[in-house]
Amino acid sequence: MKNDLALRAARGEKTERVPVWVMRQAGRYLPEFRETRAEHDFFTICRTPVLACKVTLQPIERFDLDAAIIFSDILVVPQAMGMVVEMLPGKGPHFPEPLNTPDDIGRLNKPVNVSQELGYVFDAITLTRHRLEGRVPLIGFTGAPWTLMSYMIEGGGSTTMSKAKSWLYRYPAESHKLLQLITDVCIDYLVGQMQAGAQMLQVFESHAGILGPGLFAKFSLPYIRQISRGVKEKLSSRKLDTVPMIIFAKDAHFGLEDLSQSGYEVVGLDWTLRPQHARARTGANVTLQGNLDPCALYAPEVELVALVKAMLEKFGTQRYIANLGHGIYPDMDPERVKTLIDAIHSHSEYMNSAK
Ligand code: 1CP
């Protein structure tokens, strides 16, 4: 491994500079991605290991990033469970037949054979590991159960998630049943990704904030915990080393203490949290990841560098992986991403040398 900074930071080992990667680093803000995307449908890229590998490597070839994340989508899990998901241009994901009532749970595949349904992701990971040649670690990922459940019921993006939330109030037992089915798939899926070569695993609970503390404690956190425990138990029963796991629960400021004790080595933060408060609330035993406002990339270059320096001063250089507080947007300038990465590296090296 030529650059294992991100893994060392995740394990709480000393790092000479702060590692950085960017959520959605492979995506439409890159002209080379748009070129590939013009030729192939979104899920065709996900399902074709040479294409998924190619776009995973695009940002690695362009920037001095410290980790790659396999190109895929969280919605491949509902697909593996038997649901149809389309990616509509300019609109995002669309489920033509979402789950309308708990009876629809009966339509889902169970149990799901992940090697059969998601083997293409495992193949893409193995190929990408080879092509990376140890340059940087490769991150695998899954959506967390509540976030996936919300898409399966809403049928796409939603601002209120009122359909999915209505299940939690009207059909709590059936909601738990669905969340458990999804959790079982997520565990096998992450273990499979790790066996295929993923060196770190991120769980995206992108829709945590909309739940509020009460629903989060009942319908999100228990499954997030089950995933870290389940993955680690399966790996150790197969005599495999565990890999660091990252939990990113967006807007779940109310759950930060619980998240820091949920079995993950790294807690991802969105930009609404103050770094020093987050440190104080999570303690010394987890690594933090984040949390620059993605829109800071619209600022003039000097301003962006100042924001990066301020962020580093607040987080410190250890037990820290720099990232944005959410994914990068398609209209952002790749040159600013270079500025971001280079500023994180140079300022953190300066901070470490000044000690
Ligand atoms: O580079 C990378 O980060 C890897 C690729 C990646 C990842 C990690 C993609 C490609 N999607 C994801 C995760 C993902 N997908 C999340 C979790 C992260 C987050 O909170 O953003 C979520 C919520 C999704 C669902 C999804 N897929 C949306 C959001 C829909 C909504 O309104 O709620 C969208 C727009 C997609 C499509 C998608 N996924 C990825 C890309 C590059 C795109 C753009 C589609 C295209 O190219 O047409």
XYZ file of C-alpha atoms and ligand atoms in Angstrom:
403
model
C 0.000 0.000 0.000
C 1.634 3.227 -1.144
C -0.746 5.577 0.674
C -2.599 4.170 3.683
C -3.183 7.532 5.419
C -6.973 7.171 5.409
C -6.792 3.690 6.958
C -4.348 4.840 9.595
C -6.514 7.846 10.451
C -9.554 5.549 10.712
C -7.707 3.222 13.092
C -6.538 6.138 15.233
C -2.875 5.824 14.240
C -0.592 8.766 13.713
C -0.791 10.542 10.353
C 1.801 12.947 8.985
C -0.845 14.729 6.944
C -4.638 14.712 6.932
C -6.122 12.315 4.371
C -8.967 13.548 2.196
C -11.584 12.105 -0.120
C -14.786 13.688 -1.408
C -18.285 12.227 -1.250
C -19.478 11.728 -4.842
C -15.935 12.311 -6.078
C -16.749 10.326 -9.220
C -19.647 12.133 -10.803
C -21.073 14.690 -13.117
C -18.833 17.622 -12.121
C -16.041 15.769 -13.980
C -16.094 16.161 -17.793
C -14.570 12.688 -18.193
C -17.488 11.221 -16.181
C -20.039 13.088 -18.311
C -18.343 11.632 -21.385
C -18.676 8.059 -20.080
C -22.217 8.805 -18.902
C -23.212 10.124 -22.352
C -22.470 6.680 -23.760
C -23.959 4.507 -21.027
C -27.004 4.409 -18.822
C -26.305 4.999 -15.096
C -27.040 1.449 -13.898
C -25.184 -0.023 -16.904
C -22.066 1.703 -15.570
C -22.755 0.260 -12.109
C -23.314 -3.250 -13.513
C -20.310 -3.337 -15.863
C -17.136 -3.807 -13.815
C -14.778 -2.254 -16.413
C -16.975 0.865 -16.589
C -17.505 1.117 -12.819
C -13.738 0.713 -12.380
C -13.009 3.336 -15.024
C -15.169 6.026 -13.404
C -13.959 5.121 -9.896
C -10.419 5.859 -11.074
C -11.225 9.126 -12.889
C -10.919 11.373 -9.803
C -7.896 9.380 -8.565
C -6.067 10.080 -11.805
C -6.933 13.766 -11.730
C -6.396 14.643 -8.045
C -4.110 13.761 -5.138
C -6.932 11.995 -3.251
C -6.237 9.632 -0.342
C -9.045 7.146 -1.016
C -11.183 5.841 -3.857
C -14.862 4.924 -3.427
C -16.328 2.262 -5.662
C -18.715 3.690 -8.226
C -22.202 2.374 -7.549
C -25.360 3.634 -5.859
C -27.137 2.859 -2.618
C -30.209 1.881 -4.656
C -28.620 -1.310 -5.996
C -29.793 -2.905 -2.721
C -33.524 -2.354 -3.409
C -32.830 -3.675 -6.924
C -31.275 -6.805 -5.420
C -34.415 -7.160 -3.291
C -36.461 -7.276 -6.489
C -37.517 -3.658 -7.019
C -37.175 -1.819 -10.309
C -35.203 1.431 -10.049
C -34.631 3.771 -12.978
C -32.355 6.811 -13.106
C -34.274 9.622 -14.808
C -32.120 12.296 -16.447
C -32.216 15.507 -14.429
C -34.635 13.990 -11.899
C -32.759 11.252 -10.119
C -33.922 7.812 -9.036
C -37.463 6.592 -9.742
C -39.226 3.425 -8.596
C -42.166 2.696 -10.941
C -43.712 0.372 -8.340
C -42.848 1.581 -4.839
C -44.043 -0.204 -1.695
C -47.510 1.210 -0.978
C -48.699 -0.936 1.901
C -47.042 -3.530 4.157
C -48.566 -6.259 1.949
C -46.082 -5.162 -0.714
C -43.229 -6.475 1.457
C -44.371 -9.856 0.127
C -43.179 -8.810 -3.351
C -39.564 -8.586 -2.214
C -37.019 -11.351 -2.797
C -36.166 -13.148 0.415
C -33.685 -14.240 1.281
C -31.473 -12.310 -1.117
C -28.464 -14.126 -2.529
C -26.056 -11.174 -2.607
C -23.353 -12.947 -4.605
C -25.894 -13.609 -7.301
C -27.667 -10.238 -7.231
C -24.750 -7.935 -6.416
C -21.789 -9.991 -7.641
C -21.203 -7.292 -10.258
C -20.280 -4.846 -7.475
C -17.868 -7.399 -5.989
C -16.283 -7.902 -9.436
C -15.971 -4.136 -9.904
C -14.272 -3.867 -6.496
C -11.792 -6.648 -7.252
C -10.942 -5.160 -10.637
C -10.551 -1.674 -9.152
C -8.289 -2.976 -6.370
C -6.018 -4.444 -9.052
C -6.038 -1.280 -11.155
C -5.343 0.911 -8.104
C -2.102 -1.013 -7.523
C -2.053 0.099 -3.898
C -2.093 3.807 -4.718
C -4.896 4.508 -2.226
C -7.412 2.384 -0.274
C -10.747 1.482 -1.836
C -13.957 2.261 0.058
C -17.079 0.101 -0.327
C -20.492 1.297 0.827
C -24.171 0.685 1.404
C -27.204 2.783 2.215
C -28.451 2.295 5.779
C -31.800 0.511 6.228
C -33.995 3.540 6.996
C -32.642 5.535 4.038
C -33.224 2.582 1.704
C -36.696 1.971 3.161
C -37.581 5.613 2.555
C -36.685 5.365 -1.154
C -38.529 2.050 -1.498
C -41.738 3.648 -0.163
C -41.433 7.173 -1.570
C -40.384 5.842 -4.961
C -37.700 8.522 -5.310
C -36.372 11.620 -3.607
C -38.727 13.512 -1.282
C -38.414 16.544 0.969
C -40.855 15.425 3.687
C -40.625 11.631 3.370
C -44.156 11.661 4.712
C -45.149 8.399 3.022
C -42.211 6.516 4.479
C -42.595 8.212 7.873
C -46.299 7.360 7.899
C -45.312 3.672 7.961
C -43.275 4.261 11.131
C -46.365 5.649 12.905
C -49.058 3.473 11.336
C -47.263 0.165 10.836
C -44.352 0.052 13.311
C -44.152 -3.757 13.407
C -44.151 -4.064 9.613
C -41.619 -1.227 9.385
C -39.295 -3.179 11.680
C -39.846 -6.262 9.543
C -38.847 -4.360 6.393
C -35.865 -2.706 8.114
C -34.688 -6.134 9.287
C -34.908 -7.589 5.780
C -32.854 -4.683 4.434
C -30.347 -4.967 7.308
C -29.719 -8.641 6.554
C -28.935 -7.765 2.928
C -26.676 -4.826 3.946
C -24.594 -7.071 6.229
C -23.996 -9.725 3.559
C -23.398 -7.016 0.980
C -20.697 -5.267 3.058
C -19.017 -8.567 3.953
C -19.002 -9.476 0.240
C -17.504 -6.098 -0.657
C -14.782 -6.560 1.911
C -14.017 -10.083 0.694
C -13.829 -8.704 -2.847
C -11.185 -6.180 -1.747
C -12.843 -3.156 -0.119
C -10.511 -1.771 2.566
C -12.977 0.515 4.351
C -16.800 0.510 4.388
C -19.146 3.505 4.628
C -22.800 3.293 5.628
C -24.902 6.211 4.323
C -27.902 7.133 6.493
C -28.626 10.156 4.320
C -32.190 10.549 5.579
C -31.466 10.448 9.321
C -32.304 14.087 10.038
C -35.936 13.925 8.971
C -36.602 11.313 11.683
C -35.853 13.451 14.711
C -34.474 11.924 17.911
C -37.407 9.655 18.802
C -37.851 7.897 15.484
C -34.084 7.820 14.941
C -33.604 5.902 18.196
C -36.265 3.360 17.203
C -35.968 2.930 13.468
C -32.448 3.931 12.462
C -29.853 3.491 15.193
C -30.649 -0.162 16.104
C -30.087 -1.233 12.492
C -26.954 0.885 12.115
C -25.622 -0.942 15.200
C -26.684 -4.344 13.884
C -24.753 -3.691 10.675
C -21.420 -2.912 12.352
C -21.841 -5.838 14.744
C -23.043 -8.226 12.036
C -20.246 -7.374 9.623
C -17.574 -7.747 12.297
C -18.996 -11.057 13.560
C -19.183 -12.540 10.060
C -15.651 -11.455 9.235
C -14.218 -12.878 12.448
C -16.123 -16.163 12.047
C -14.512 -16.462 8.615
C -11.118 -15.643 10.168
C -10.856 -12.451 8.135
C -9.418 -9.183 9.444
C -12.000 -6.484 9.982
C -11.778 -3.222 8.091
C -12.590 0.252 9.423
C -16.234 1.272 9.092
C -17.645 4.781 8.671
C -21.152 5.855 9.654
C -22.479 8.978 7.943
C -25.915 9.891 9.287
C -26.776 13.213 7.709
C -28.385 15.854 9.930
C -28.462 13.478 12.917
C -26.882 15.995 15.282
C -29.190 14.683 18.036
C -27.678 11.215 17.646
C -23.987 12.061 17.634
C -23.099 10.502 21.007
C -24.995 7.316 20.133
C -23.415 7.153 16.696
C -19.942 7.458 18.200
C -20.709 4.340 20.269
C -22.378 2.315 17.553
C -19.423 0.152 16.558
C -17.957 2.318 13.785
C -14.355 3.529 13.783
C -15.277 6.722 11.929
C -18.227 9.094 12.277
C -18.974 11.267 9.249
C -20.309 14.771 9.937
C -22.393 17.100 7.827
C -21.480 20.784 7.718
C -24.082 21.914 10.279
C -22.000 20.578 13.175
C -19.220 22.528 14.857
C -16.010 20.447 14.752
C -15.007 21.209 18.375
C -18.455 20.332 19.695
C -18.450 17.132 17.676
C -15.036 16.186 19.136
C -16.200 16.885 22.659
C -19.354 14.848 22.172
C -17.790 11.844 20.429
C -14.702 11.374 22.610
C -11.200 10.219 21.810
C -12.006 6.769 20.480
C -13.509 7.630 17.121
C -12.130 9.324 14.044
C -14.196 12.154 12.596
C -14.780 12.700 8.899
C -16.063 15.824 7.164
C -17.405 18.404 7.152
C -16.866 21.365 4.826
C -20.058 22.832 3.392
C -20.030 21.550 -0.214
C -21.087 25.040 -1.327
C -17.752 26.397 -0.047
C -16.469 25.123 -3.398
C -18.342 28.037 -5.001
C -16.232 30.538 -3.024
C -13.232 32.308 -4.575
C -10.050 30.257 -4.256
C -8.497 32.340 -1.444
C -11.699 32.138 0.571
C -11.868 28.362 0.078
C -8.296 27.978 1.320
C -9.131 30.084 4.388
C -12.178 27.913 5.111
C -10.091 24.749 4.798
C -7.474 26.117 7.208
C -10.155 27.076 9.729
C -11.659 23.586 9.482
C -8.286 21.896 10.043
C -7.495 24.107 13.022
C -10.794 23.063 14.615
C -10.571 19.329 13.954
C -6.812 19.038 14.492
C -4.678 16.775 12.332
C -5.134 13.440 14.116
C -8.077 11.029 14.133
C -9.416 13.007 11.247
C -10.299 12.369 7.598
C -11.174 15.521 5.685
C -14.205 15.469 3.387
C -17.165 17.595 2.446
C -20.229 17.499 4.690
C -22.220 15.898 1.835
C -21.722 15.036 -1.818
C -20.277 17.443 -4.380
C -22.768 18.996 -6.814
C -22.649 18.566 -10.599
C -22.049 22.268 -11.354
C -18.912 22.539 -9.245
C -15.526 23.376 -10.724
C -12.996 20.513 -10.640
C -10.255 23.128 -10.178
C -11.754 24.015 -6.787
C -11.607 20.340 -5.793
C -7.888 20.414 -6.537
C -7.544 23.562 -4.412
C -9.456 21.855 -1.582
C -7.300 18.717 -1.611
C -4.004 20.541 -1.935
C -4.913 23.003 0.834
C -5.819 20.142 3.209
C -2.521 18.421 2.541
C -0.270 21.441 2.749
C -1.904 23.069 5.762
C -2.080 19.844 7.769
C 1.583 19.122 7.032
C 2.393 22.621 8.196
C 0.362 22.111 11.395
C 2.128 18.805 12.109
C 5.587 20.292 11.509
C 4.846 23.294 13.740
C 4.188 21.036 16.745
O -18.002 8.833 -6.153
C -18.821 8.382 -5.359
O -19.138 8.919 -4.280
C -19.434 7.021 -5.651
C -20.693 7.027 -6.229
C -22.011 7.239 -5.500
C -22.376 7.104 -4.149
C -21.502 6.843 -2.961
C -23.182 7.548 -6.236
C -23.241 7.764 -7.682
N -24.236 7.531 -5.353
C -23.776 7.285 -4.081
C -24.574 7.158 -2.847
C -25.969 7.658 -2.827
N -26.950 7.552 -3.774
C -26.558 8.275 -1.696
C -25.856 8.485 -0.381
C -25.063 9.734 -0.388
C -25.875 10.999 -0.350
O -26.545 11.249 0.669
O -25.835 11.728 -1.350
C -27.892 8.581 -2.010
C -28.914 9.255 -1.118
C -28.134 8.118 -3.324
C -29.416 8.160 -4.068
C -29.264 8.923 -5.314
N -28.629 8.447 -6.420
C -29.632 10.271 -5.560
C -30.364 11.210 -4.593
C -31.808 11.242 -4.913
C -32.673 12.100 -4.013
O -33.183 13.116 -4.507
O -32.860 11.762 -2.826
C -29.217 10.575 -6.870
C -29.413 11.863 -7.617
C -28.569 9.409 -7.391
C -27.916 9.270 -8.707
C -26.452 9.209 -8.720
N -25.690 8.357 -7.935
C -24.361 8.523 -8.241
C -24.273 9.526 -9.275
C -23.002 9.976 -9.942
C -25.587 9.949 -9.562
C -25.993 10.957 -10.617
C -26.821 10.303 -11.661
C -26.309 10.361 -13.070
O -25.116 10.316 -13.402
O -27.215 10.397 -13.909
